Amino acid sequence: MCLSIASPSFYSRKCAFFVRALSTSSNKHADKKKIAVIGGGASGIFASIAAAEHSHTQVTVLEATGKTLQKVKISGGGRCNVMHDTDKSIQTILGSYPRGSKELNGAYRKRFTPAMARDWFEYRGVELKTEADGRMFPTTDSSQTILDTLMNAAEEEGVEIRTKQKVASITPYDNGFLVGWKDAEEPPEEFEAIILATGSAPVGYGLAKSLGHDLVQPAPSLFTLNCKHAIKEDGLLYGLSGISVPTARITLSMTTISGGETNNISDPSKKVKKKKKTTKLQQEGPLLITHHGLSGPAALRLSAFAAREFQEINYRTHITVHWDTGIGSNAEEVFEKLWQVTSSNPKRTVSSLCPIPNNQIPRRLWSALVEYSGLGSNDSNPNGILWGGAPKKLVRKLATNLVACPLEVTGKGTFKEEFVTAGGVSLEELEMKTMESKKCPGVFLCGELINVDGVTGGFNFMNCWATGFMAGHSSADYVHSSQ
């Protein structure tokens, strides 16, 4: 017996006990159905546990490397940001997925909700805490807590985990599949169902393609922005590493050109004019200046939502930064506020008096912006230009640098706490209620292999838990219904 994956009360203590007791007491001597889970990451291990909860199912995890759950171990700086605030609305949570939000809607509302994911871990003794930014961690602040919980659950359910098992092929065969190995001397092994959970590993993309799937071109997501010119001496960000602002807005403007100098089909004598269209991609939130450029939630969210655009321009472009969205929406509005200081505090130097309320602009950043705008010290004013003597043109330039500060992006960096790839198997080729392939029945896909990715904050693991759970339960239903 397998309780429907749509049941929101599946992980209540009494129901979980009842289902397991009933399952183990019936059909004791039935042959076990074999399911292979290819990939021992977060989604693969979670899928294996879900599949093995079904009675009389033998689940085997095939991990190519020597260790499982490697991303779980290093995520969140070793603390494991296991999920995001489950008290937030589903709509709010889905808004943090640049790709896949529509398709995850049913899963997060019915089949494996964020609350169910939280209950799954808490039922197994993991105490969770929610931090101010919504990230959820084990109270131990150790990823080992999550790793041990997953591995213990897999062991309790009888999951077999094999490491250094490099899968080279999956071939449909009779009522199942033959899994072939990179080591050609090993004979292929037969399974009734396959769960592909290979993350962004190229071998997983190859296996999916061999089974008939199309791939959405993979692209890096969640990366920092390198600004090598701005961090050099005389650059705006020089010496500012470690400074952060709480309410910044970062903007990437993309100009696309449609049409061209081709003839009009209806009138060949006429030329079709090119049309330019500018699209602005923006994200707000805390922004951190690093030794290499920009990081923090605002920069990372932009890198995720503009992953394709950044890839197309080879991560070389120009952005603008609004350092404090609370001071005004445009340069003219901010200029008016700054110009008032020339009358109210004329004898103070511009660099020593920042009129931004609530100290949202750190002093060192303010001084750098003042200097960058031409209002710092010079030969005539060795101690700095006074507000009373500040030229209107330069005060206007300072206002512009506060709300639309131009910075050149020269490349992408690595966000060490979370590694995510956009793209993967097209969601149109999956039955999202079960995670079963529409191209090859009996194959189920989950986790980062599919075209779903979230911003930083626990959203990517939530995708792993939900799609892994659905793939696991659905694969078990499949092998038992096909007997």
mmCIF file of C-alpha atoms in Angstrom, residues 211-392:
data_model
loop_
_atom_site.group_PDB
_atom_site.id
_atom_site.type_symbol
_atom_site.label_atom_id
_atom_site.label_comp_id
_atom_site.label_asym_id
_atom_site.label_seq_id
_atom_site.Cartn_x
_atom_site.Cartn_y
_atom_site.Cartn_z
ATOM 1 C CA LEU A 211 16.358 8.788 -23.594
ATOM 2 C CA GLY A 212 14.845 11.325 -25.972
ATOM 3 C CA HIS A 213 14.881 14.507 -23.918
ATOM 4 C CA ASP A 214 15.707 17.979 -25.159
ATOM 5 C CA LEU A 215 17.813 20.234 -22.983
ATOM 6 C CA VAL A 216 17.386 23.886 -22.215
ATOM 7 C CA GLN A 217 20.926 25.209 -22.601
ATOM 8 C CA PRO A 218 22.585 25.121 -19.157
ATOM 9 C CA ALA A 219 23.832 28.458 -17.825
ATOM 10 C CA PRO A 220 25.514 29.392 -14.544
ATOM 11 C CA SER A 221 23.252 31.012 -11.979
ATOM 12 C CA LEU A 222 23.933 32.561 -8.571
ATOM 13 C CA PHE A 223 27.312 34.121 -9.229
ATOM 14 C CA THR A 224 29.030 37.259 -7.999
ATOM 15 C CA LEU A 225 29.865 40.173 -10.299
ATOM 16 C CA ASN A 226 33.503 40.955 -10.965
ATOM 17 C CA CYS A 227 34.347 44.626 -11.497
ATOM 18 C CA LYS A 228 38.105 44.596 -12.003
ATOM 19 C CA HIS A 229 38.385 48.246 -13.045
ATOM 20 C CA ALA A 230 36.325 49.586 -10.137
ATOM 21 C CA ILE A 231 38.399 47.731 -7.533
ATOM 22 C CA LYS A 232 41.728 48.992 -8.818
ATOM 23 C CA GLU A 233 43.453 52.009 -7.310
ATOM 24 C CA ASP A 234 41.571 55.158 -8.375
ATOM 25 C CA GLY A 235 38.485 53.025 -8.960
ATOM 26 C CA LEU A 236 35.279 53.723 -7.038
ATOM 27 C CA LEU A 237 35.336 50.442 -5.088
ATOM 28 C CA TYR A 238 39.051 50.478 -4.261
ATOM 29 C CA GLY A 239 39.605 49.737 -0.563
ATOM 30 C CA LEU A 240 35.884 49.236 0.139
ATOM 31 C CA SER A 241 35.832 45.435 0.413
ATOM 32 C CA GLY A 242 33.549 44.300 3.221
ATOM 33 C CA ILE A 243 31.239 47.321 3.083
ATOM 34 C CA SER A 244 27.551 46.573 2.575
ATOM 35 C CA VAL A 245 24.377 48.586 2.129
ATOM 36 C CA PRO A 246 20.970 47.231 3.201
ATOM 37 C CA THR A 247 18.620 48.601 0.537
ATOM 38 C CA ALA A 248 20.330 48.806 -2.833
ATOM 39 C CA ARG A 249 18.932 48.361 -6.332
ATOM 40 C CA ILE A 250 21.083 46.935 -9.084
ATOM 41 C CA THR A 251 20.041 47.296 -12.737
ATOM 42 C CA LEU A 252 21.127 45.572 -15.936
ATOM 43 C CA SER A 253 19.875 47.267 -19.105
ATOM 44 C CA MET A 254 19.738 45.076 -22.205
ATOM 45 C CA THR A 255 19.224 46.471 -25.696
ATOM 46 C CA THR A 256 17.954 44.076 -28.338
ATOM 47 C CA ILE A 257 17.666 44.826 -32.034
ATOM 48 C CA SER A 258 14.909 43.352 -34.160
ATOM 49 C CA GLY A 259 14.472 43.596 -37.900
ATOM 50 C CA GLY A 260 17.319 44.601 -40.161
ATOM 51 C CA GLU A 261 18.284 45.830 -43.592
ATOM 52 C CA THR A 262 16.251 43.162 -45.379
ATOM 53 C CA ASN A 263 13.615 43.926 -47.959
ATOM 54 C CA ASN A 264 9.954 44.184 -47.032
ATOM 55 C CA ILE A 265 8.301 40.987 -48.300
ATOM 56 C CA SER A 266 5.160 42.782 -49.498
ATOM 57 C CA ASP A 267 7.145 45.586 -51.091
ATOM 58 C CA PRO A 268 10.727 44.569 -51.999
ATOM 59 C CA SER A 269 11.660 48.152 -52.747
ATOM 60 C CA LYS A 270 11.261 49.115 -49.106
ATOM 61 C CA LYS A 271 13.778 48.425 -46.360
ATOM 62 C CA VAL A 272 12.805 47.114 -42.948
ATOM 63 C CA LYS A 273 14.212 49.388 -40.268
ATOM 64 C CA LYS A 274 15.943 47.992 -37.242
ATOM 65 C CA LYS A 275 14.077 48.450 -33.990
ATOM 66 C CA LYS A 276 15.848 48.822 -30.691
ATOM 67 C CA LYS A 277 14.222 47.678 -27.474
ATOM 68 C CA THR A 278 15.742 48.254 -24.053
ATOM 69 C CA THR A 279 14.803 45.916 -21.226
ATOM 70 C CA LYS A 280 15.731 46.670 -17.638
ATOM 71 C CA LEU A 281 16.381 43.792 -15.239
ATOM 72 C CA GLN A 282 16.442 44.935 -11.616
ATOM 73 C CA GLN A 283 16.817 43.420 -8.178
ATOM 74 C CA GLU A 284 16.776 45.028 -4.751
ATOM 75 C CA GLY A 285 18.199 44.086 -1.379
ATOM 76 C CA PRO A 286 21.452 44.083 0.569
ATOM 77 C CA LEU A 287 24.565 44.590 -1.562
ATOM 78 C CA LEU A 288 28.110 43.682 -0.545
ATOM 79 C CA ILE A 289 31.338 45.091 -1.954
ATOM 80 C CA THR A 290 34.053 42.431 -2.217
ATOM 81 C CA HIS A 291 37.707 42.243 -3.230
ATOM 82 C CA HIS A 292 36.499 41.377 -6.729
ATOM 83 C CA GLY A 293 33.360 43.458 -7.166
ATOM 84 C CA LEU A 294 29.794 42.948 -5.946
ATOM 85 C CA SER A 295 27.995 40.192 -4.076
ATOM 86 C CA GLY A 296 25.140 39.950 -1.579
ATOM 87 C CA PRO A 297 21.453 39.146 -2.177
ATOM 88 C CA ALA A 298 20.795 41.916 -4.712
ATOM 89 C CA ALA A 299 23.723 40.923 -6.954
ATOM 90 C CA LEU A 300 23.012 37.200 -6.614
ATOM 91 C CA ARG A 301 19.321 37.604 -7.393
ATOM 92 C CA LEU A 302 20.206 39.619 -10.493
ATOM 93 C CA SER A 303 22.651 36.921 -11.588
ATOM 94 C CA ALA A 304 19.874 34.327 -11.258
ATOM 95 C CA PHE A 305 17.061 36.218 -12.960
ATOM 96 C CA ALA A 306 19.422 37.451 -15.705
ATOM 97 C CA ALA A 307 21.425 34.220 -16.035
ATOM 98 C CA ARG A 308 20.657 33.907 -19.746
ATOM 99 C CA GLU A 309 21.345 37.554 -20.494
ATOM 100 C CA PHE A 310 24.693 37.501 -18.698
ATOM 101 C CA GLN A 311 25.700 34.335 -20.550
ATOM 102 C CA GLU A 312 24.808 35.856 -23.935
ATOM 103 C CA ILE A 313 27.095 38.850 -23.342
ATOM 104 C CA ASN A 314 29.883 36.694 -21.884
ATOM 105 C CA TYR A 315 29.518 38.343 -18.466
ATOM 106 C CA ARG A 316 30.852 41.655 -19.732
ATOM 107 C CA THR A 317 28.500 44.587 -19.509
ATOM 108 C CA HIS A 318 27.598 47.737 -17.594
ATOM 109 C CA ILE A 319 25.227 47.971 -14.656
ATOM 110 C CA THR A 320 23.989 50.787 -12.462
ATOM 111 C CA VAL A 321 23.662 50.742 -8.681
ATOM 112 C CA HIS A 322 21.217 52.712 -6.566
ATOM 113 C CA TRP A 323 23.000 52.644 -3.233
ATOM 114 C CA ASP A 324 19.958 53.472 -1.085
ATOM 115 C CA THR A 325 16.447 53.202 -2.525
ATOM 116 C CA GLY A 326 15.066 55.114 0.460
ATOM 117 C CA ILE A 327 16.625 58.449 -0.494
ATOM 118 C CA GLY A 328 14.648 58.981 -3.706
ATOM 119 C CA SER A 329 13.714 57.294 -6.942
ATOM 120 C CA ASN A 330 15.652 59.487 -9.356
ATOM 121 C CA ALA A 331 18.690 61.751 -9.565
ATOM 122 C CA GLU A 332 16.725 65.000 -9.703
ATOM 123 C CA GLU A 333 14.841 64.190 -6.500
ATOM 124 C CA VAL A 334 18.085 63.368 -4.707
ATOM 125 C CA PHE A 335 19.806 66.451 -6.123
ATOM 126 C CA GLU A 336 17.142 68.704 -4.580
ATOM 127 C CA LYS A 337 17.788 67.145 -1.165
ATOM 128 C CA LEU A 338 21.558 67.474 -1.525
ATOM 129 C CA TRP A 339 21.363 71.063 -2.721
ATOM 130 C CA GLN A 340 19.499 72.047 0.436
ATOM 131 C CA VAL A 341 22.637 71.161 2.414
ATOM 132 C CA THR A 342 24.566 73.905 0.638
ATOM 133 C CA SER A 343 22.396 76.361 2.600
ATOM 134 C CA SER A 344 21.815 74.447 5.831
ATOM 135 C CA ASN A 345 25.462 73.388 6.417
ATOM 136 C CA PRO A 346 27.601 75.510 4.107
ATOM 137 C CA LYS A 347 30.776 75.279 6.223
ATOM 138 C CA ARG A 348 30.893 71.501 6.428
ATOM 139 C CA THR A 349 32.876 69.581 3.824
ATOM 140 C CA VAL A 350 30.871 67.402 1.503
ATOM 141 C CA SER A 351 32.876 64.310 2.474
ATOM 142 C CA SER A 352 32.309 64.861 6.221
ATOM 143 C CA LEU A 353 28.545 65.393 6.081
ATOM 144 C CA CYS A 354 26.354 62.736 4.489
ATOM 145 C CA PRO A 355 22.722 63.889 4.519
ATOM 146 C CA ILE A 356 21.373 60.381 3.845
ATOM 147 C CA PRO A 357 19.023 59.503 6.762
ATOM 148 C CA ASN A 358 19.548 56.510 9.077
ATOM 149 C CA ASN A 359 23.217 56.154 8.095
ATOM 150 C CA GLN A 360 22.297 53.800 5.254
ATOM 151 C CA ILE A 361 25.421 54.824 3.316
ATOM 152 C CA PRO A 362 28.595 53.836 5.231
ATOM 153 C CA ARG A 363 31.049 56.699 5.741
ATOM 154 C CA ARG A 364 33.797 55.149 3.595
ATOM 155 C CA LEU A 365 31.409 54.538 0.717
ATOM 156 C CA TRP A 366 30.076 58.107 0.989
ATOM 157 C CA SER A 367 33.611 59.498 0.897
ATOM 158 C CA ALA A 368 34.408 57.379 -2.157
ATOM 159 C CA LEU A 369 31.261 58.578 -3.951
ATOM 160 C CA VAL A 370 32.108 62.188 -3.089
ATOM 161 C CA GLU A 371 35.645 61.764 -4.417
ATOM 162 C CA TYR A 372 34.365 59.949 -7.516
ATOM 163 C CA SER A 373 31.993 62.847 -8.208
ATOM 164 C CA GLY A 374 34.774 65.462 -8.038
ATOM 165 C CA LEU A 375 33.788 66.894 -4.641
ATOM 166 C CA GLY A 376 36.731 65.601 -2.647
ATOM 167 C CA SER A 377 39.962 67.357 -1.739
ATOM 168 C CA ASN A 378 42.000 69.150 -4.406
ATOM 169 C CA ASP A 379 44.846 71.690 -4.625
ATOM 170 C CA SER A 380 42.489 74.586 -3.880
ATOM 171 C CA ASN A 381 40.648 72.716 -1.135
ATOM 172 C CA PRO A 382 43.142 70.342 0.535
ATOM 173 C CA ASN A 383 40.640 69.530 3.301
ATOM 174 C CA GLY A 384 37.799 68.983 0.879
ATOM 175 C CA ILE A 385 35.172 71.092 -0.841
ATOM 176 C CA LEU A 386 32.658 72.783 1.439
ATOM 177 C CA TRP A 387 28.963 72.286 0.881
ATOM 178 C CA GLY A 388 28.587 76.058 0.561
ATOM 179 C CA GLY A 389 31.075 76.171 -2.302
ATOM 180 C CA ALA A 390 30.045 72.988 -4.085
ATOM 181 C CA PRO A 391 29.364 73.544 -7.797
ATOM 182 C CA LYS A 392 25.830 72.631 -8.812
#
